[in-house]
Coordinates of C-alpha atoms in Angstrom, one line a residue:
Chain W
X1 CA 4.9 23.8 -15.5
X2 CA 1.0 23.2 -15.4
X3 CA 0.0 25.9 -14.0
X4 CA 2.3 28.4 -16.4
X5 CA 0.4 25.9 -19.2
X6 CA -3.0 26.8 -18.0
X7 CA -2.0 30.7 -17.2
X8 CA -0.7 30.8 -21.2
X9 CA -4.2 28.7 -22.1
X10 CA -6.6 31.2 -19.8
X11 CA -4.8 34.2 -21.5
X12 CA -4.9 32.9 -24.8
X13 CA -8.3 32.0 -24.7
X14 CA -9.5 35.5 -23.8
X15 CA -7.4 36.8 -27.3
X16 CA -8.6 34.1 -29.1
X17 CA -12.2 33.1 -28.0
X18 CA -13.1 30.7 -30.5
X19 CA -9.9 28.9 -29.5
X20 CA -10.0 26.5 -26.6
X21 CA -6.7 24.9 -24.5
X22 CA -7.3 21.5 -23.1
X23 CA -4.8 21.2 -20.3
X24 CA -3.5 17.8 -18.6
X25 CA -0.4 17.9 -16.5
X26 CA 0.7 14.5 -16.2
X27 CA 5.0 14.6 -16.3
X28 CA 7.1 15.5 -19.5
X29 CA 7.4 11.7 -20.3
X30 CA 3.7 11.2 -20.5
X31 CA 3.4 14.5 -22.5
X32 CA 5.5 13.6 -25.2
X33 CA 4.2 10.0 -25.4
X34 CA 0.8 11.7 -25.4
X35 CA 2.0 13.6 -28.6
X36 CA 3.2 10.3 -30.5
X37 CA 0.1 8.2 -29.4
X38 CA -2.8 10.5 -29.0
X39 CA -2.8 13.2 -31.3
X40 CA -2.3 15.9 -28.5
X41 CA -1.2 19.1 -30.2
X42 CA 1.6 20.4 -28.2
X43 CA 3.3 19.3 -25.3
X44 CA 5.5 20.8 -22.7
X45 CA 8.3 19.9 -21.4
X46 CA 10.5 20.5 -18.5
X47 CA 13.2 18.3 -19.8
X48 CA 14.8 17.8 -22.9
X49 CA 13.8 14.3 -24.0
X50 CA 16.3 11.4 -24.1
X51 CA 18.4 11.4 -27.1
X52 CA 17.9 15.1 -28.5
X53 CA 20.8 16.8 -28.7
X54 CA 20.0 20.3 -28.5
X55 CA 22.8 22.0 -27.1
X56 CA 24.9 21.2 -30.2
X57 CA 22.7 21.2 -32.7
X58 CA 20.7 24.4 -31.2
X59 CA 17.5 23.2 -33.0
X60 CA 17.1 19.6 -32.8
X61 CA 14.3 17.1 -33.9
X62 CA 14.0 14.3 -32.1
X63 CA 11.8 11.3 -33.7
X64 CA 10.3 14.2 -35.8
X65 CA 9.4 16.3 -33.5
X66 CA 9.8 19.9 -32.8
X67 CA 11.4 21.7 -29.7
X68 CA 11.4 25.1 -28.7
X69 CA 12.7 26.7 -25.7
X70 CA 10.3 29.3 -24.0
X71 CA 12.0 29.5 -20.8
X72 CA 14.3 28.7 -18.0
X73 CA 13.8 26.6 -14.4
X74 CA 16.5 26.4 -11.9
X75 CA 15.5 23.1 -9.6
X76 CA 16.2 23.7 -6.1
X77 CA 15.3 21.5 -3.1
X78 CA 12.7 23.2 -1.0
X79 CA 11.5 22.9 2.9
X80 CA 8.5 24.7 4.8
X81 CA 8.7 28.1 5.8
X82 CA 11.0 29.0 8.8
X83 CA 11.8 24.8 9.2
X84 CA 15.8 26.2 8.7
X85 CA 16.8 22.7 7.6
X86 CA 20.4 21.4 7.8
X87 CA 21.2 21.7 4.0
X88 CA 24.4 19.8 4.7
X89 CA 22.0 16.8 5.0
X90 CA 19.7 17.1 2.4
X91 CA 22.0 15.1 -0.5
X92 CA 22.6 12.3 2.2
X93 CA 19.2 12.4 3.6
X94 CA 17.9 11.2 0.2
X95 CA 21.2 8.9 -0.9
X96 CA 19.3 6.8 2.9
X97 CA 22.0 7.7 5.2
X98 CA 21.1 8.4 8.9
X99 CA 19.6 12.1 8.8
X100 CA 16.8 13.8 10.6
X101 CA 15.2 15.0 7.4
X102 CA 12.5 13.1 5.9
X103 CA 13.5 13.3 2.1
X104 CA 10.5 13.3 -0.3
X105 CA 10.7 13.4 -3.8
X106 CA 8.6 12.3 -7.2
X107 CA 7.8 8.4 -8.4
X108 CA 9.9 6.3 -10.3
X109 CA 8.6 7.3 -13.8
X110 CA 9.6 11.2 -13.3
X111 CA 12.2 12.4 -15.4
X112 CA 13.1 15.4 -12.6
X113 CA 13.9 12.6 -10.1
X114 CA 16.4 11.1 -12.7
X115 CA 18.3 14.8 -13.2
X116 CA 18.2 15.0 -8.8
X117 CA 19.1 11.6 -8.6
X118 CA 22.0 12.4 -11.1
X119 CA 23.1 15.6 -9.7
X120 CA 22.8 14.0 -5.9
X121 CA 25.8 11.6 -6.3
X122 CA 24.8 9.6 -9.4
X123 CA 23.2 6.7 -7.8
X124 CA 21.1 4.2 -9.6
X125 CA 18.1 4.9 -7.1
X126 CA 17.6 7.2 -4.3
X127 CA 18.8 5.8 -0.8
X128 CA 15.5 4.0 1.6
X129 CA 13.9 5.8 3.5
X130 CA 13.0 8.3 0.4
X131 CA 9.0 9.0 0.2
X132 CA 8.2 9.5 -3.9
X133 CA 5.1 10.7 -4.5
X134 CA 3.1 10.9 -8.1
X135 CA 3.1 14.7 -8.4
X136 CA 5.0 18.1 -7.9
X137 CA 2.0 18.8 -6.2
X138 CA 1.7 16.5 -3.9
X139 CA 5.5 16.5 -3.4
X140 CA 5.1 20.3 -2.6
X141 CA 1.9 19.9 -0.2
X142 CA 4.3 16.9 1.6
X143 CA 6.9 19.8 2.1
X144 CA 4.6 22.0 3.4
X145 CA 2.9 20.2 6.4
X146 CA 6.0 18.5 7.6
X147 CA 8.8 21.0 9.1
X148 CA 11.5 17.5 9.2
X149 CA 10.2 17.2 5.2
X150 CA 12.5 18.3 1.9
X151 CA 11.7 18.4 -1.0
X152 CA 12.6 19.6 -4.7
X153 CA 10.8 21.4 -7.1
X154 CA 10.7 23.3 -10.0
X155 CA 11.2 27.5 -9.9
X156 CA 7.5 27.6 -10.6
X157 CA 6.1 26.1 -6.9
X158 CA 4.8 29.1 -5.7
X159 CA 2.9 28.0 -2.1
X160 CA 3.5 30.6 0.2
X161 CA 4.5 28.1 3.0
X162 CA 7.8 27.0 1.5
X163 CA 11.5 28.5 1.0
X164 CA 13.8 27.6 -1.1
X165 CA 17.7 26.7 -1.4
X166 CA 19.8 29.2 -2.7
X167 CA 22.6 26.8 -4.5
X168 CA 20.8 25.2 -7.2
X169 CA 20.0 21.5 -8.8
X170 CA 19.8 22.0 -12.0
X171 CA 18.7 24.7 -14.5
X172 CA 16.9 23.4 -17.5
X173 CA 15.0 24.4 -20.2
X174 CA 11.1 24.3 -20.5
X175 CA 10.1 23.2 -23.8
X176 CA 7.9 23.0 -26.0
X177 CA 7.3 20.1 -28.4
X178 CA 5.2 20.0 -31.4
X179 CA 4.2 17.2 -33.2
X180 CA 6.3 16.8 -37.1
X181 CA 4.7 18.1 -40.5
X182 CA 3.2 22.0 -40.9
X183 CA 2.1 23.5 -37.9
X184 CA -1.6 24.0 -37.5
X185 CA -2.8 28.1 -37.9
X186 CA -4.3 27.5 -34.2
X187 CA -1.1 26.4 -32.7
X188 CA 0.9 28.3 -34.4
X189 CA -0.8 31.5 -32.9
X190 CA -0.2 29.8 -29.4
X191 CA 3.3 29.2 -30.0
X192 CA 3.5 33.0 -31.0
X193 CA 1.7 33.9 -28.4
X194 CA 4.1 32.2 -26.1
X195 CA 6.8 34.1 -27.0
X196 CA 5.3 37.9 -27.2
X197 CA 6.1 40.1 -24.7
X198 CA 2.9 39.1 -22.7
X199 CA 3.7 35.0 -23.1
X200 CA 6.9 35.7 -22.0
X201 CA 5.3 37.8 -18.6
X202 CA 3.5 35.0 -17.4
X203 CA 6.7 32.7 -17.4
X204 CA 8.3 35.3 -15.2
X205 CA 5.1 36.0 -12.8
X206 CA 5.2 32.1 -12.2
X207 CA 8.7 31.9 -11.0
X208 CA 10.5 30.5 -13.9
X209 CA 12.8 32.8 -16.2
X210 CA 12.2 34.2 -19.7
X211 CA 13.5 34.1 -22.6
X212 CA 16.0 37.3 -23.5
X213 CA 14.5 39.5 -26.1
X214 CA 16.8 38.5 -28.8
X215 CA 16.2 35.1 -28.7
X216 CA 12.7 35.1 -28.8
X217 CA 13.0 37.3 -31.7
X218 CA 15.6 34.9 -33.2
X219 CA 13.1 31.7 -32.0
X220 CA 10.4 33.5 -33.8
X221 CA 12.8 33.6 -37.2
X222 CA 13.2 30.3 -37.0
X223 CA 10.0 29.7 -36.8
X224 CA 8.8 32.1 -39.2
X225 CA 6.2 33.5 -37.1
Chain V
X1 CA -42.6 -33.5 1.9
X2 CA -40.5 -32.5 -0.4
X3 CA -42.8 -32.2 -2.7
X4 CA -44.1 -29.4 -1.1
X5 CA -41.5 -27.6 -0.2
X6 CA -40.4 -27.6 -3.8
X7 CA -44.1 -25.9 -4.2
X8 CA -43.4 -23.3 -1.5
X9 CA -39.7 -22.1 -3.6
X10 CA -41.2 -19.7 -6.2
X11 CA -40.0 -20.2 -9.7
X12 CA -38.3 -17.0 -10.3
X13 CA -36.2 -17.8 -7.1
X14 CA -35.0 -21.2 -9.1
X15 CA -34.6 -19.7 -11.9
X16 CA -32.8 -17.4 -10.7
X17 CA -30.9 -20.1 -8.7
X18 CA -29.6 -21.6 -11.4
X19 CA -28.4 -18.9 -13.3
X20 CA -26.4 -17.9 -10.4
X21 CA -25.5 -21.3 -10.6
X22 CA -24.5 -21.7 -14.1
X23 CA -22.3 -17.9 -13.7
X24 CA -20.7 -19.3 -11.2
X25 CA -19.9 -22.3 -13.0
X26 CA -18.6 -20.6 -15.8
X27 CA -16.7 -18.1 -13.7
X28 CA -15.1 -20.9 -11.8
X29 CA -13.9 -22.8 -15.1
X30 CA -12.7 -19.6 -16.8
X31 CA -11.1 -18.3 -13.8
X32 CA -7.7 -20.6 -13.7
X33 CA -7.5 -19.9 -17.6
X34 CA -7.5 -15.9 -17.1
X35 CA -4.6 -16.5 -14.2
X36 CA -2.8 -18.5 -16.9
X37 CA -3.2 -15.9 -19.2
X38 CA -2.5 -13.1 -17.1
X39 CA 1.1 -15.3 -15.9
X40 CA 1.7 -15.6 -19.5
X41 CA 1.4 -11.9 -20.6
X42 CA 3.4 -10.8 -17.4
X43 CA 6.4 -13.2 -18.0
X44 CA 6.3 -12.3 -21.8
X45 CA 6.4 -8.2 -20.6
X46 CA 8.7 -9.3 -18.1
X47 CA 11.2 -9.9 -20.4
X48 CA 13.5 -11.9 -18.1
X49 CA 16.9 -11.4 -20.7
X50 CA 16.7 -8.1 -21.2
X51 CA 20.1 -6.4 -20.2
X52 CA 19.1 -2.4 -18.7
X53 CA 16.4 -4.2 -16.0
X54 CA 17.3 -3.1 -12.4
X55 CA 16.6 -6.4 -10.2
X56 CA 18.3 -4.8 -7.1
X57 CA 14.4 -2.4 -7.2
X58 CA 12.6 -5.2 -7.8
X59 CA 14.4 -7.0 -5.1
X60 CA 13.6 -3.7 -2.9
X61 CA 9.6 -3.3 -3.8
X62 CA 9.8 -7.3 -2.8
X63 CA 11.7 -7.0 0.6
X64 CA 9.0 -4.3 1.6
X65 CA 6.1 -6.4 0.2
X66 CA 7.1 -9.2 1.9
X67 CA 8.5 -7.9 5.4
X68 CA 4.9 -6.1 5.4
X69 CA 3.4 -9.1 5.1
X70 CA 5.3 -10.8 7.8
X71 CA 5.1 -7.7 9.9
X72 CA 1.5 -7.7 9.9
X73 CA 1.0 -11.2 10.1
X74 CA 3.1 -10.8 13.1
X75 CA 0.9 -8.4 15.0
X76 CA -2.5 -9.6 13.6
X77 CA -1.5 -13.6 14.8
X78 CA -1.5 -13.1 18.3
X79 CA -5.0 -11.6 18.7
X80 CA -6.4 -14.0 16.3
X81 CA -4.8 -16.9 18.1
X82 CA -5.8 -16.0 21.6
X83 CA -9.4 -14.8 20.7
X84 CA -9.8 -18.0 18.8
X85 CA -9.3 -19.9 21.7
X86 CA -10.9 -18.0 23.8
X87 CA -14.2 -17.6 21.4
X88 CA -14.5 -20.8 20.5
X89 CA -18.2 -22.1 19.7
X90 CA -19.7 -18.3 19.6
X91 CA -22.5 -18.0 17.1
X92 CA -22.5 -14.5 18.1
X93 CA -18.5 -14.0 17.7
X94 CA -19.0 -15.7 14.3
X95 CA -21.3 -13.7 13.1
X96 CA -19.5 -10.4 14.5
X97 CA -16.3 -12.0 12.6
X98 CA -18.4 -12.8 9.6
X99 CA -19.4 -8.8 8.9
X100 CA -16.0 -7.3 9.6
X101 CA -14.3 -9.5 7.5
X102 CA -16.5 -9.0 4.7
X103 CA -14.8 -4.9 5.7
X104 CA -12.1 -4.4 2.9
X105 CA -8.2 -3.1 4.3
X106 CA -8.5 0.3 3.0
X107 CA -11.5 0.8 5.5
X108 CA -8.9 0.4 9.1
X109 CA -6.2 2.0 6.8
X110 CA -8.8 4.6 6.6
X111 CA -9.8 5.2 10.0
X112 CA -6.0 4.7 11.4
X113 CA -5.4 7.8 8.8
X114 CA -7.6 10.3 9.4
X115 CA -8.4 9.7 13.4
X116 CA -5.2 7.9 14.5
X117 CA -2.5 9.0 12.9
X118 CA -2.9 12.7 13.4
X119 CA -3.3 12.5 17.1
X120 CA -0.1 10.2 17.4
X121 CA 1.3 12.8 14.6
X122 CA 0.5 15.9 17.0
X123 CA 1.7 14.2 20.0
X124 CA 4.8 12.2 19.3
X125 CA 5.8 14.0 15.9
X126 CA 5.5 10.9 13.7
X127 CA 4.5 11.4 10.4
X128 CA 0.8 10.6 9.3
X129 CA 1.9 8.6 6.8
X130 CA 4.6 5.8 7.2
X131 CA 5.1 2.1 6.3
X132 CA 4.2 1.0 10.3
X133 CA 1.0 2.7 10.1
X134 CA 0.3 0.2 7.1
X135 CA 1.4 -2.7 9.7
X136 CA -1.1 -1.9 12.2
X137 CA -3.9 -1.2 9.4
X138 CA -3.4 -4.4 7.8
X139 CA -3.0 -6.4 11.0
X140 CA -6.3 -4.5 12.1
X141 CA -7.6 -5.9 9.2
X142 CA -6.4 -9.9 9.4
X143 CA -7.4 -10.0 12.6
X144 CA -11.4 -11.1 12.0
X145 CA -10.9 -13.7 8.6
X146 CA -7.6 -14.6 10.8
X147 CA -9.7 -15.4 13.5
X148 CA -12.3 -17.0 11.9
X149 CA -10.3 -19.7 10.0
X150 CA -8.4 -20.2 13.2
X151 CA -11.4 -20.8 15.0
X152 CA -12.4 -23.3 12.2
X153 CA -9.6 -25.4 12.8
X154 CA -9.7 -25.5 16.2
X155 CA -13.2 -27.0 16.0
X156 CA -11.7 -30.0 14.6
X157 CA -10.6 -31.1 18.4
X158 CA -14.0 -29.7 20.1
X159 CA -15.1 -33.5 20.3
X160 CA -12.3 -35.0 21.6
X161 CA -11.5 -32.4 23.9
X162 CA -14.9 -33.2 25.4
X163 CA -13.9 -36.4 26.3
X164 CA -10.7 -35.3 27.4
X165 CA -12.4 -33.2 30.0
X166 CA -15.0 -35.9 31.1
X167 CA -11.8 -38.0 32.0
X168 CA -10.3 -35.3 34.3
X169 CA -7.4 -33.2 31.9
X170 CA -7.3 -29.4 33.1
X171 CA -8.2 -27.3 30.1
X172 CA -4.8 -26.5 29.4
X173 CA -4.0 -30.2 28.8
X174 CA -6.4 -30.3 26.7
X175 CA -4.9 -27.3 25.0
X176 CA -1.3 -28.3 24.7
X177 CA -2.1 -32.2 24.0
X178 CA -5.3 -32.3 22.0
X179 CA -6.2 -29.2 20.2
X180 CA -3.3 -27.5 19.2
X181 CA -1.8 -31.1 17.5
X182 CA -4.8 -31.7 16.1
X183 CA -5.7 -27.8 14.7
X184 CA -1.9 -27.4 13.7
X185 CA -1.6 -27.5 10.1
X186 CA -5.2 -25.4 9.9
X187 CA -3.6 -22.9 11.7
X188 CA -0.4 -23.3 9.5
X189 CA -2.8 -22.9 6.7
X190 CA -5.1 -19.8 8.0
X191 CA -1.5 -17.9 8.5
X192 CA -0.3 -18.7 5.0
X193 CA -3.2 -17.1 3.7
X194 CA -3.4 -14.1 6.0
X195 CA 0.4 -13.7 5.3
X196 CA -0.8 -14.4 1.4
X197 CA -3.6 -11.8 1.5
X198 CA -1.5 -8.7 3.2
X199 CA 1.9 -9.1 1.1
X200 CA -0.3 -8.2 -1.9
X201 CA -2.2 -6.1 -0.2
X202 CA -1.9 -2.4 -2.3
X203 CA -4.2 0.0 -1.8
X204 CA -4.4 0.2 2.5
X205 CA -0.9 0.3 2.2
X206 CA -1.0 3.2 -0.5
X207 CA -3.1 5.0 1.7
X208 CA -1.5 5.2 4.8
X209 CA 2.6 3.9 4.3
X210 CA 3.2 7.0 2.6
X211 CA 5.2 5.1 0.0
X212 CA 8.6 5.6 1.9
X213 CA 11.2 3.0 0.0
X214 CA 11.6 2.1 4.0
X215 CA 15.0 0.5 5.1
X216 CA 13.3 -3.1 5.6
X217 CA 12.0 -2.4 1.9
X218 CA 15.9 -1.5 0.5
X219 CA 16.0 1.6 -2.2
X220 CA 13.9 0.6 -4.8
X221 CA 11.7 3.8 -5.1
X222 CA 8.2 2.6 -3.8
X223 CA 6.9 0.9 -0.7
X224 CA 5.6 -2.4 -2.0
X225 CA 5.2 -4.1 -5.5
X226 CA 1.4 -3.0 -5.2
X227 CA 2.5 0.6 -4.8
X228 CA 5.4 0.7 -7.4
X229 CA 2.3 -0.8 -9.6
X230 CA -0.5 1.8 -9.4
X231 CA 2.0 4.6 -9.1
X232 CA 4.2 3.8 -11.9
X233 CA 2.9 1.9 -14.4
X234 CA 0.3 4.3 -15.6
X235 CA 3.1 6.4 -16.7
X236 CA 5.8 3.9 -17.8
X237 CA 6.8 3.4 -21.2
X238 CA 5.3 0.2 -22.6
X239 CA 9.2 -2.0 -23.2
X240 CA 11.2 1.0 -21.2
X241 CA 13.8 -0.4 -18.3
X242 CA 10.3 0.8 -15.4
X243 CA 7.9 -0.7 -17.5
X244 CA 10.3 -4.5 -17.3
X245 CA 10.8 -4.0 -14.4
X246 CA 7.0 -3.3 -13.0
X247 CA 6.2 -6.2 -14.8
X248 CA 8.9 -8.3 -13.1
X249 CA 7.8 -7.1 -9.7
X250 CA 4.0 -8.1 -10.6
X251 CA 5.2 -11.7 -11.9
X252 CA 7.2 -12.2 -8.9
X253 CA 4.6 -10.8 -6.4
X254 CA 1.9 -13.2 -8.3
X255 CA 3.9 -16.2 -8.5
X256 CA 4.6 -15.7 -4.6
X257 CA 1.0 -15.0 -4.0
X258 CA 0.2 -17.9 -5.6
X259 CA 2.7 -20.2 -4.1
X260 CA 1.9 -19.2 -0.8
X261 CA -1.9 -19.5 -1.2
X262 CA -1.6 -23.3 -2.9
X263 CA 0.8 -24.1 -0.1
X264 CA -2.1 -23.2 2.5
X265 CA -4.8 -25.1 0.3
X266 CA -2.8 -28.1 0.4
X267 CA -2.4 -27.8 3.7
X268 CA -5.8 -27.4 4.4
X269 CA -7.0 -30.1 2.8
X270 CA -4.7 -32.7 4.0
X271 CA -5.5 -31.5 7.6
X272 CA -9.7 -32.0 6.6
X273 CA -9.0 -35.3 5.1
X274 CA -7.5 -36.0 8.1
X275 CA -3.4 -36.5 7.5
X276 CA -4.3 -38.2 4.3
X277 CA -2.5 -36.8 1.2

């Protein structure tokens, strides 16, 4: 979700001039302890945190803060162009049973490992024999120079050297969170920004899917944008 | 005499002599306080009762630290053994020894990365990055201070292998009887401290083990202690089940470390004071 992040900052910026984005892409976990700790201003999210429950309440605030949904990812697990990879072997390959794929996937403090590790077979850990890197990044350049290598990633890897499964991990929402207490004007026009017509472009051109038009419009109610 | 050659010293150099001196002093004295300190914090993080801790990743990032260790210590011994004994008394060899140990372990993990591993890579279709790489790179790299402590102990029977020799024993008499007995528990000492030095070894093995949780490592997410460390902990939450458990791993590792390292100095020391305790 960084580089959708800097995409929405870079466009953004060019409406609003005086307005600058600082962007870090660090992991939703650090992101949101960035916005209790440090004062950030918004963070995003490709994960609802732990203990919100949004799907019930539909507009939840955990520890004060505030989510919104901009957009869709669908997780799939991911190998280099033209490798053809046994995908019966990709959930045992990383659960350590004998396999010819080398199974790489993200460190210990990701939360996307936690959903994979979840939707693998709910084991406490993945299986040895499992290479975790510290970013999707890395985890995606892995992919690409090995043709044994798989890997997982978000809808928004877009390196020209990888394919993609067709059934799906996961689909989960990419949020944003905003600290509690009245918006600032500044972020407020980013958040609105985000989910016009042209915020709502950028999520599709970078893989991930958009919001239907309704509930932007109903977001933006909410909101009172 | 020694007046004068007190004369010949320039002041700034003894000034400066003794301020080394003094920081050095200080340093020294402050140094077993900051371990305490930094055992104390770790077991107080560790937070050895908490319930939602997962020891069987610990236990994992342990196994691999550990079976590196031994691994490495395995492949660097033999070299440093036989080249010890066969480069005995070299002032040259020392002073070879002297510079590449001074070479951190990241500097063969290095090389072994970017030269070696993508020609075996190309050839063989290994990966460039994988936990046995890290066993040559740090056996690579204990192979010199290995070497050089080894050959320190087996000075120890130099005299008495001289008269051994004047009586008639073959050299390897004088090997098996004299100067292995006698260099014994230095060697036992030199290993426990190259075996000390490579299990918390973190960032050669970062570099080129390619943090595979490797079957001799068990499924705990991360190569080593050291690499579960410097890839997790910046992110952890400070009291979350990681963050216990990181700090677990780093108490365990130290304590370990430390063990092993005291063992050696014990040894050591009874094997210069000649058997005496």
């Amino acid at each position: 979700m960084d580089i959708l992040l800097a995409r929405w900052a870079e466009a953004f910026s060019r409406i609003h001039p005086a307005w600058t984005l600082e962007v870090d892409g660090k992991g939703s976990r650090v992101a949101m302890r960035a916005l209790e700790r440090s004062g950030a201003d918004l963070a995003a999210l490709s994960s609802i945190p732990p203990g919100a429950d949004f799907v019930r309440s539909g507009f939840p605030k955990p520890q004060g803060h505030l989510l919104v949904v901009v957009g869709w990812d669908t997780l799939r697990f991911r190998w280099r162009l033209g490798a053809h990879p046994d995908t019966s072997e990709i959930r045992p390959a990383y659960l350590g049973r004998e396999s010819k794929l080398r199974p790489i996937g993200r460190n210990l403090s990701s939360g996307t490992r936690d959903e994979v590790r979840a939707a693998i077979g709910g084991t406490r850990e993945f299986g040895s024999g499992v290479r975790s890197l510290p970013s999707p990044s890395q985890v995606a350049q892995a992919v690409a120079s090995d043709p044994r290598s798989v890997g997982y990633g978000s809808s928004g890897w877009s390196l020209s050297r990888l394919e993609r499964s067709n059934d799906a991990i996961q689909v989960r929402p990419l949020v944003l969170a905003f600290p509690a207490g009245p918006m600032r004007p500044a972020v407020a026009e980013f958040l609105s920004f985000v989910l016009s017509r042209q915020g709502q472009k950028l999520v599709a051109d970078d893989g991930f899917r958009p919001l239907e038009p309704d509930s932007t419009a109903a977001w933006r109610a909410r909101l009172g944008l | 005499m020694a007046e004068s050659s007190r004369r010949r010293v320039p002041r700034s150099v003894r000034i400066a002599d003794r301020l080394a001196g003094l920081v050095l002093g200080v340093g020294g004295s402050f140094a077993p306080f900051a371990l305490a300190a930094a055992m104390f914090w770790l077991f107080w993080q560790a937070d050895l009762l908490h319930p939602f801790a997962d020891w069987s990743r610990v236990g994992g990032w342990l196994r691999g630290s550990v079976s590196l260790g031994l691994v490495a210590l395995a492949g660097a011994s033999p070299f440093a053994v036989t080249g010890a004994l066969l480069g005995r008394g070299s002032d040259l060899v020392r002073l070879h020894l002297r510079m590449v140990a001074a070479v951190p372990l990241a500097v063969p993990a290095f090389l072994l990365l970017h030269w070696t591993a993508p020609w075996v890579s190309q050839r063989f279709g290994l990966p460039v990055q994988h936990p046995g790489w890290a066993c040559i790179a740090l056996a690579v790299g204990m192979v010199p201070p290995l070497w050089l402590i080894l050959s320190d102990a087996l000075e120890r029977g130099g005299g008495i292998s001289a008269a051994a020799y004047a009586l008639g024993a073959t050299p390897s008499q004088v090997m098996r009887t004299l100067i292995l007995p006698a260099s014994a528990p230095g060697l036992v000492a030199a290993l426990l401290r190259g075996f000390s030095r490579a299990m918390g070894e973190t960032m050669a093995v970062l570099l080129v083990s390619g943090n595979y949780a490797s079957a001799w490592g068990g499924a705990g997410g991360a190569a080593t202690v050291g690499a579960a460390l410097v890839l997790d902990l910046p992110e952890a939450s400070p009291g979350g089940g990681l963050w216990i458990d990181l700090m677990r791993g780093g108490l365990l590792l130290t304590v370990m470390t430390v063990s092993v390292y005291a063992v050696s100095d014990r040894v050591e020391r009874r094997f210069r004071s000649g058997g005496q305790p």
